[in-house]
XYZ file of C-alpha atoms in Angstrom:
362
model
C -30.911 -24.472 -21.605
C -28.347 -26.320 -18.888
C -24.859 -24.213 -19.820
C -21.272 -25.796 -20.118
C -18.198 -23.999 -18.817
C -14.976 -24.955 -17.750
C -13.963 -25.372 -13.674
C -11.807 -25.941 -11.141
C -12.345 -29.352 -10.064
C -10.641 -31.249 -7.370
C -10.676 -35.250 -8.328
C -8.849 -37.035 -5.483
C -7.602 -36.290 -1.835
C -4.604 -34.214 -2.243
C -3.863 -34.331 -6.417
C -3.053 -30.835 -8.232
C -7.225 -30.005 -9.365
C -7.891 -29.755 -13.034
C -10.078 -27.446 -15.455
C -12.925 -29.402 -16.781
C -16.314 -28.608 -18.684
C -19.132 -28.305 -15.434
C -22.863 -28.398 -17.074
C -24.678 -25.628 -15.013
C -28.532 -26.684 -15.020
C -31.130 -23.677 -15.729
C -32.324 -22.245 -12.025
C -35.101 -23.999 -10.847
C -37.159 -22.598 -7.810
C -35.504 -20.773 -5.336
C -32.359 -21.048 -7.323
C -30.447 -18.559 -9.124
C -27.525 -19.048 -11.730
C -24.625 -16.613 -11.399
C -22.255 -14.947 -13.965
C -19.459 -15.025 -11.510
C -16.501 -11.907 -11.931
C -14.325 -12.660 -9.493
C -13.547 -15.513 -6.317
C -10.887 -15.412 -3.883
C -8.639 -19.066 -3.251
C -9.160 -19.629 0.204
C -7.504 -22.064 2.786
C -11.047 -23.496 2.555
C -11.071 -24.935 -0.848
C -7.397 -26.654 -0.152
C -8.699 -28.036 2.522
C -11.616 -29.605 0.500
C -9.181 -31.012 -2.143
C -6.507 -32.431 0.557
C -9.768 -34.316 1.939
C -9.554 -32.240 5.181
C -13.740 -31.841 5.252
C -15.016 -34.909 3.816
C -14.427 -37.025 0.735
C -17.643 -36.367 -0.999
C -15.176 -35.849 -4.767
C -14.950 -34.538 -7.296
C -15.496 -31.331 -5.641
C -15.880 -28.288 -7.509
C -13.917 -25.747 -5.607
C -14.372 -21.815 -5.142
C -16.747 -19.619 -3.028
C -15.420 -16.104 -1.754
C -16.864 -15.114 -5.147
C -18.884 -12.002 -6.572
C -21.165 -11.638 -9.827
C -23.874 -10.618 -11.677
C -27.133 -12.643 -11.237
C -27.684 -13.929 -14.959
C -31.353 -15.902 -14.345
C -33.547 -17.042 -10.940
C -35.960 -19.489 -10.625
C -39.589 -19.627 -9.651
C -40.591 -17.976 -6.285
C -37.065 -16.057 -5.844
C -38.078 -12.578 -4.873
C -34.539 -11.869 -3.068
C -32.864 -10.869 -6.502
C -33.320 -10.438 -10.062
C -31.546 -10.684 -13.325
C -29.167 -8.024 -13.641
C -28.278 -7.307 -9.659
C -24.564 -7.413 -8.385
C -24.321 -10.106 -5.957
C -21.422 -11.803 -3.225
C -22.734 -15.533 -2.422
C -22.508 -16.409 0.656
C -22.562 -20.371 2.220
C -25.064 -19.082 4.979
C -28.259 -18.876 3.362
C -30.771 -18.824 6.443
C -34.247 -20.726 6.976
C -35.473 -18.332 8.654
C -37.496 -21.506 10.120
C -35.203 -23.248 12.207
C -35.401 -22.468 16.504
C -32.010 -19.719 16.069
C -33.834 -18.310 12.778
C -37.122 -17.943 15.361
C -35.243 -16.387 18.278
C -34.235 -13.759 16.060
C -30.494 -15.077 15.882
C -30.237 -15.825 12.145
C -26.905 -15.806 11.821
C -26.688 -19.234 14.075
C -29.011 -20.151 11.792
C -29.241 -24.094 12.147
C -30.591 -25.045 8.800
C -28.918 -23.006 5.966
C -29.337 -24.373 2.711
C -28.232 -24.411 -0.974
C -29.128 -25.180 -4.462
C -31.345 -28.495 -5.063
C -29.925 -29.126 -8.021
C -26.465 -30.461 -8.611
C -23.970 -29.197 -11.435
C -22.336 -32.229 -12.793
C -19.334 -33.198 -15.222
C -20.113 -33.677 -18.815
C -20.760 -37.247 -18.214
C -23.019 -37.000 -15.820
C -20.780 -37.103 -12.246
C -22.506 -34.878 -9.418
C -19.681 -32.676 -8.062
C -19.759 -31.463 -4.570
C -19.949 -27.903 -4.535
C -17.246 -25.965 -2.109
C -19.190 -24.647 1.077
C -22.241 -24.792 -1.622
C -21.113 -22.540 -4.108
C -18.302 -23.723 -6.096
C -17.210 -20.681 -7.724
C -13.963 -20.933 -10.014
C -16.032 -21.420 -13.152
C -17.796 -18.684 -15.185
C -21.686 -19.191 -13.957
C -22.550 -21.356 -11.043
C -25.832 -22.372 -9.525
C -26.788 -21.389 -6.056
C -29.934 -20.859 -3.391
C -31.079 -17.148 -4.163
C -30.791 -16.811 -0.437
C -27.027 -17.354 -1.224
C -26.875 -14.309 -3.197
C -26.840 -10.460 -1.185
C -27.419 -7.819 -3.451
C -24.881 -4.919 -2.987
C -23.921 -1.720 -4.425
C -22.722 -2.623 -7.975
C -19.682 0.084 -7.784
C -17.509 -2.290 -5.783
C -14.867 -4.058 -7.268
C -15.956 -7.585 -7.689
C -12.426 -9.238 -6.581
C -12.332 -7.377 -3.460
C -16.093 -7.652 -2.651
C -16.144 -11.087 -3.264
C -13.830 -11.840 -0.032
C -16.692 -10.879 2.209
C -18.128 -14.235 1.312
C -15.858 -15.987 3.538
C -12.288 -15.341 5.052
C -12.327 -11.532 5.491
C -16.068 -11.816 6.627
C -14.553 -14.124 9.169
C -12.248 -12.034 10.049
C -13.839 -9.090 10.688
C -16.939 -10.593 12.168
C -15.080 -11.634 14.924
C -14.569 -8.563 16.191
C -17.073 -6.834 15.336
C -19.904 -9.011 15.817
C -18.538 -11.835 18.178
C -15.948 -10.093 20.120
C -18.232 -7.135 20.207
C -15.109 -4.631 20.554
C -16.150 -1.328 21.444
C -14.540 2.171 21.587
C -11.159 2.089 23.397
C -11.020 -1.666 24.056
C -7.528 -3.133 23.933
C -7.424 -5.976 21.251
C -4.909 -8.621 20.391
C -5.201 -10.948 17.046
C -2.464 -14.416 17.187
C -2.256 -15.478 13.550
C -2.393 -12.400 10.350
C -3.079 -14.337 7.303
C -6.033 -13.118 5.391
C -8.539 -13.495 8.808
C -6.538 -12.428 11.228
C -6.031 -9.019 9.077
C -9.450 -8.876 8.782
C -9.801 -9.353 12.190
C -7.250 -6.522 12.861
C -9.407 -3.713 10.469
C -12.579 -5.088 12.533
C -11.153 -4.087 15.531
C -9.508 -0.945 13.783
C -13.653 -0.191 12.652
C -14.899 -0.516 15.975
C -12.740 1.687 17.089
C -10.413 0.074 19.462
C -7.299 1.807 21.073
C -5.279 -0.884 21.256
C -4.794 -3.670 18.406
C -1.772 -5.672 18.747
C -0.841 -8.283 16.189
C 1.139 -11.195 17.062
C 2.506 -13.860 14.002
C 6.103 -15.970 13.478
C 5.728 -13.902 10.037
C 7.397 -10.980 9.575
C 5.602 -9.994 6.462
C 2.473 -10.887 8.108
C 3.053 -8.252 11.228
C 3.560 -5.607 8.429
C 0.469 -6.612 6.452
C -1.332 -6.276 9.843
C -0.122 -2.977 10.690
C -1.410 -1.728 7.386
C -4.448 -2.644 8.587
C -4.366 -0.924 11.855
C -2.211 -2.893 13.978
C -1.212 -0.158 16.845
C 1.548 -2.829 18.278
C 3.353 -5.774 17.037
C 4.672 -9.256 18.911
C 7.070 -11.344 16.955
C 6.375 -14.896 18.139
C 9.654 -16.383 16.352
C 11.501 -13.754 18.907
C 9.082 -13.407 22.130
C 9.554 -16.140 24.336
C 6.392 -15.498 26.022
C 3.354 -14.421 24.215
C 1.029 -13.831 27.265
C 3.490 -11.870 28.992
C 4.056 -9.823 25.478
C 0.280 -9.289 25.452
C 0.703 -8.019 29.032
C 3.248 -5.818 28.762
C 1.549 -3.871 25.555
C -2.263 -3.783 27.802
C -0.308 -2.193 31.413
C -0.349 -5.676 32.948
C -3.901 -6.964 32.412
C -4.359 -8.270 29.152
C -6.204 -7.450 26.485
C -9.900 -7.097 26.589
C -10.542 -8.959 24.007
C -8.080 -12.024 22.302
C -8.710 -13.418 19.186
C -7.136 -16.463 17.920
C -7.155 -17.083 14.343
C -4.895 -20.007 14.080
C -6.933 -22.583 15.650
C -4.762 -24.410 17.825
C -4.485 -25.770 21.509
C -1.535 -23.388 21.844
C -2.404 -20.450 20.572
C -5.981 -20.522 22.104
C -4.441 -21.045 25.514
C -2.321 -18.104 24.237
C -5.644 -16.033 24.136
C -6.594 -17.164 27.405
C -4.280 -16.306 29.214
C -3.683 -12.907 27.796
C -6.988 -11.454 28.216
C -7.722 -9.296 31.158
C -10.269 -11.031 33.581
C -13.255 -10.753 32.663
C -11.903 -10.586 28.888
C -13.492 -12.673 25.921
C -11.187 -14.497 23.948
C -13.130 -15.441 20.283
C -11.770 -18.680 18.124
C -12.306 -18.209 14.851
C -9.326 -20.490 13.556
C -10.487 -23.564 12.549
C -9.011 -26.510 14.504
C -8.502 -29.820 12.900
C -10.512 -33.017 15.033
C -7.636 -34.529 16.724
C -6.833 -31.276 18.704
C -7.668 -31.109 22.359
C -7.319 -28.779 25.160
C -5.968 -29.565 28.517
C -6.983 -26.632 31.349
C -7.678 -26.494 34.843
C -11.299 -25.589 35.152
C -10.573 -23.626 38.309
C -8.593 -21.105 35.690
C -11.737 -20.526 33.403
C -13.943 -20.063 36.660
C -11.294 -17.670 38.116
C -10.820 -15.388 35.263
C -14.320 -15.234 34.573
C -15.574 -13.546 30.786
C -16.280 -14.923 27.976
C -14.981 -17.769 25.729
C -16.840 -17.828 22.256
C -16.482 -19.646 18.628
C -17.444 -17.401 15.633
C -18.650 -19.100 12.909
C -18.582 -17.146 9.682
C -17.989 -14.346 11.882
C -21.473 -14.834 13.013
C -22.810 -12.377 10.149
C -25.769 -12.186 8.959
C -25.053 -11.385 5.190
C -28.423 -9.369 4.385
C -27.414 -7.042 6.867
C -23.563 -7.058 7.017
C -22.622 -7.591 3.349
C -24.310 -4.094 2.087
C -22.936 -2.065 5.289
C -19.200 -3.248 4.487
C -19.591 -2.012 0.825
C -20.668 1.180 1.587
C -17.532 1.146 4.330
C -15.126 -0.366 1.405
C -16.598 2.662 -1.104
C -16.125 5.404 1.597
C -12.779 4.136 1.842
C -12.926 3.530 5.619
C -12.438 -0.660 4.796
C -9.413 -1.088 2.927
C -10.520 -4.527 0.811
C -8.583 -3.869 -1.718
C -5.776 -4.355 0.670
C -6.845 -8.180 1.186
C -6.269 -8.666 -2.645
C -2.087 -9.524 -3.187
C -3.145 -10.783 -7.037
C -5.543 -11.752 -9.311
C -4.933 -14.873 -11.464
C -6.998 -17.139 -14.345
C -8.592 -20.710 -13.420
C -5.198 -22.032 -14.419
C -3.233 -20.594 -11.659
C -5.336 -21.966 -9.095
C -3.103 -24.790 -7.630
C 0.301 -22.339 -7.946
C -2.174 -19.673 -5.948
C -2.437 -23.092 -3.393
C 1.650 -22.940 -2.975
C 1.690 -19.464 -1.996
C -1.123 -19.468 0.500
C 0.960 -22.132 1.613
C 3.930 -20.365 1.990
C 2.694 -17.469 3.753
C 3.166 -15.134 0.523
C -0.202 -13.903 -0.488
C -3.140 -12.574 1.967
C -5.404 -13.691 -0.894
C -5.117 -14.733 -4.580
C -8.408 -13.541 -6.888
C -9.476 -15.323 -9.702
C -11.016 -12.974 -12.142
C -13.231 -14.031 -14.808
């Protein structure tokens, strides 16, 4: 029988969102309805209720979320009733031309539940990123749910579904850092310090972490940071970047704000031959303005990471069993954990800069 339980739901471009009752149909095939414990408030879900990704409302939002698979439908053989799960938003074909290259995780055809939850009265609601998580049980693709090893907390596992996964994909799996590489990270909010114990993982020498933020620098070293910039206070960023790599740069720059400043920021302070990895998300009106002679000159690489280009079978299991060998400090990503209620205050302080991530625990 379809189950009703109250969400977050986000009714109109930019309005405070509101708990209402979200019927959650029965799994049909290939779907899977999860008892969810715990989902991070990401930037992502205020973007989807200040209409920053489309205007598809009422949206229901949540997704950096971790549970307990409750029922799946016909044909799912990825999980069964009773296995702790993190959803993911990249649930691959394993059809499309990437899946068949063997480069899932560009996979060009990811998918999601067929069925829609809806408002008592019938409204669809547009699931955030596919998931929609801030309720108690939500209904996903079973490809959206990796099984991992149920001893992890839920509200610190549950980040790997999105920003921290972004994060540390970055450098691990995009920037491919390696063993003694110098590494610089502009922007350490929740990604950027994810990006920082990626580069920590992979074992670089040399992680410098550059923010306006004070607090942000500190949260950064705690995650590895060898060297901090103070943008507020260095008039030159590049030159900073310089001065911590002997002159050359950093091998590899990664920008996590996502703008035309701060990714010219990263290209310039790489060493030649450097990669410099975006993984802040821009907004459509922003352009870039470069002499091509400059990208041909310093040669490298310049690459986008999507979802930190993971491949969640394979990198959601590995970071547990990093997290519960305490070599991955997730725990550290998690500043509070708060009810469905607190959602929009949890909004203000990502806002503010005062939280690395908020967790609401069910």
């Amino acid at each position: 029988m379809p189950q009703t339980v109250p969400g977050v739901i986000a009714r109109a471009k930019g309005q405070p969102v509101t708990i209402e009752d979200v019927v959650v149909p029965d799994p049909g095939p290939g779907e899977a309805v999860v008892r969810v414990q715990a989902c991070g408030v990401c930037h992502t879900d205020l973007h989807y209720r200040d209409g920053g990704i489309n205007d598809d409302f009422p949206f229901l939002l949540g997704h950096e979320a971790a549970g307990i698979v409750e029922a799946v439908g016909d044909d799912v053989t990825e999980v069964v009733a009773g296995d702790f799960v993190i959803l993911n938003w990249r649930a691959v074909c394993g059809q499309c031309r990437a899946c068949q290259r063997g480069r899932p995780w560009y996979c060009f055809a990811t998918h999601n539940a067929t069925q829609k939850m809806t408002l008592t009265d019938g409204t669809e609601l547009s699931a955030a990123l596919g998931i929609g998580a801030f309720l108690a049980k939500t209904l996903v693709a079973a490809g959206q749910c990796t099984k991992v090893d149920p001893a992890a907390s839920p509200a610190a596992a549950g980040l790997l579904g999105c920003g921290v996964m972004a994060g540390l994909g970055a450098a691990l799996n995009t920037g491919a850092v390696g063993r003694g590489d110098s590494v610089a990270v502009i922007g350490c909010g929740g990604v950027g310090s994810a990006a920082v114990a990626g580069a920590r993982l992979a074992g670089a020498a040399r992680i410098i972490a550059i923010d306006l933020d004070r607090r942000k620098l500190q949260w950064a070293e705690g995650f590895g940071a060898t060297h901090t910039v103070d943008a507020s206070e260095v008039g030159d960023v590049v030159a900073a970047i310089q001065a911590l790599t002997d002159g050359n740069g950093a091998d590899v720059v990664i920008d996590a704000v996502g703008r035309p400043e701060t990714w010219k920021q990263a290209f310039y302070g790489r060493d030649l031959a450097g990669t410099v990895v975006l993984t802040g998300v821009p907004t459509p009106d922003m352009t870039l303005d470069l002499p091509l002679i400059d990208v041909f000159g310093r040669g490298g690489a310049l690459k986008s990471s999507w979802y930190g280009d993971c491949l969640p079978s394979r990198d959601f299991p590995l970071l547990v069993d990093l997290y519960l060998q305490g070599r991955l400090d997730l725990d550290g990503f998690v500043s509070e954990t708060i009810g469905l209620g607190d959602v929009e205050a949890a909004f203000d302080k990502m806002h503010r800069g005062e939280v690395l991530r908020s967790v609401v625990t069910l």
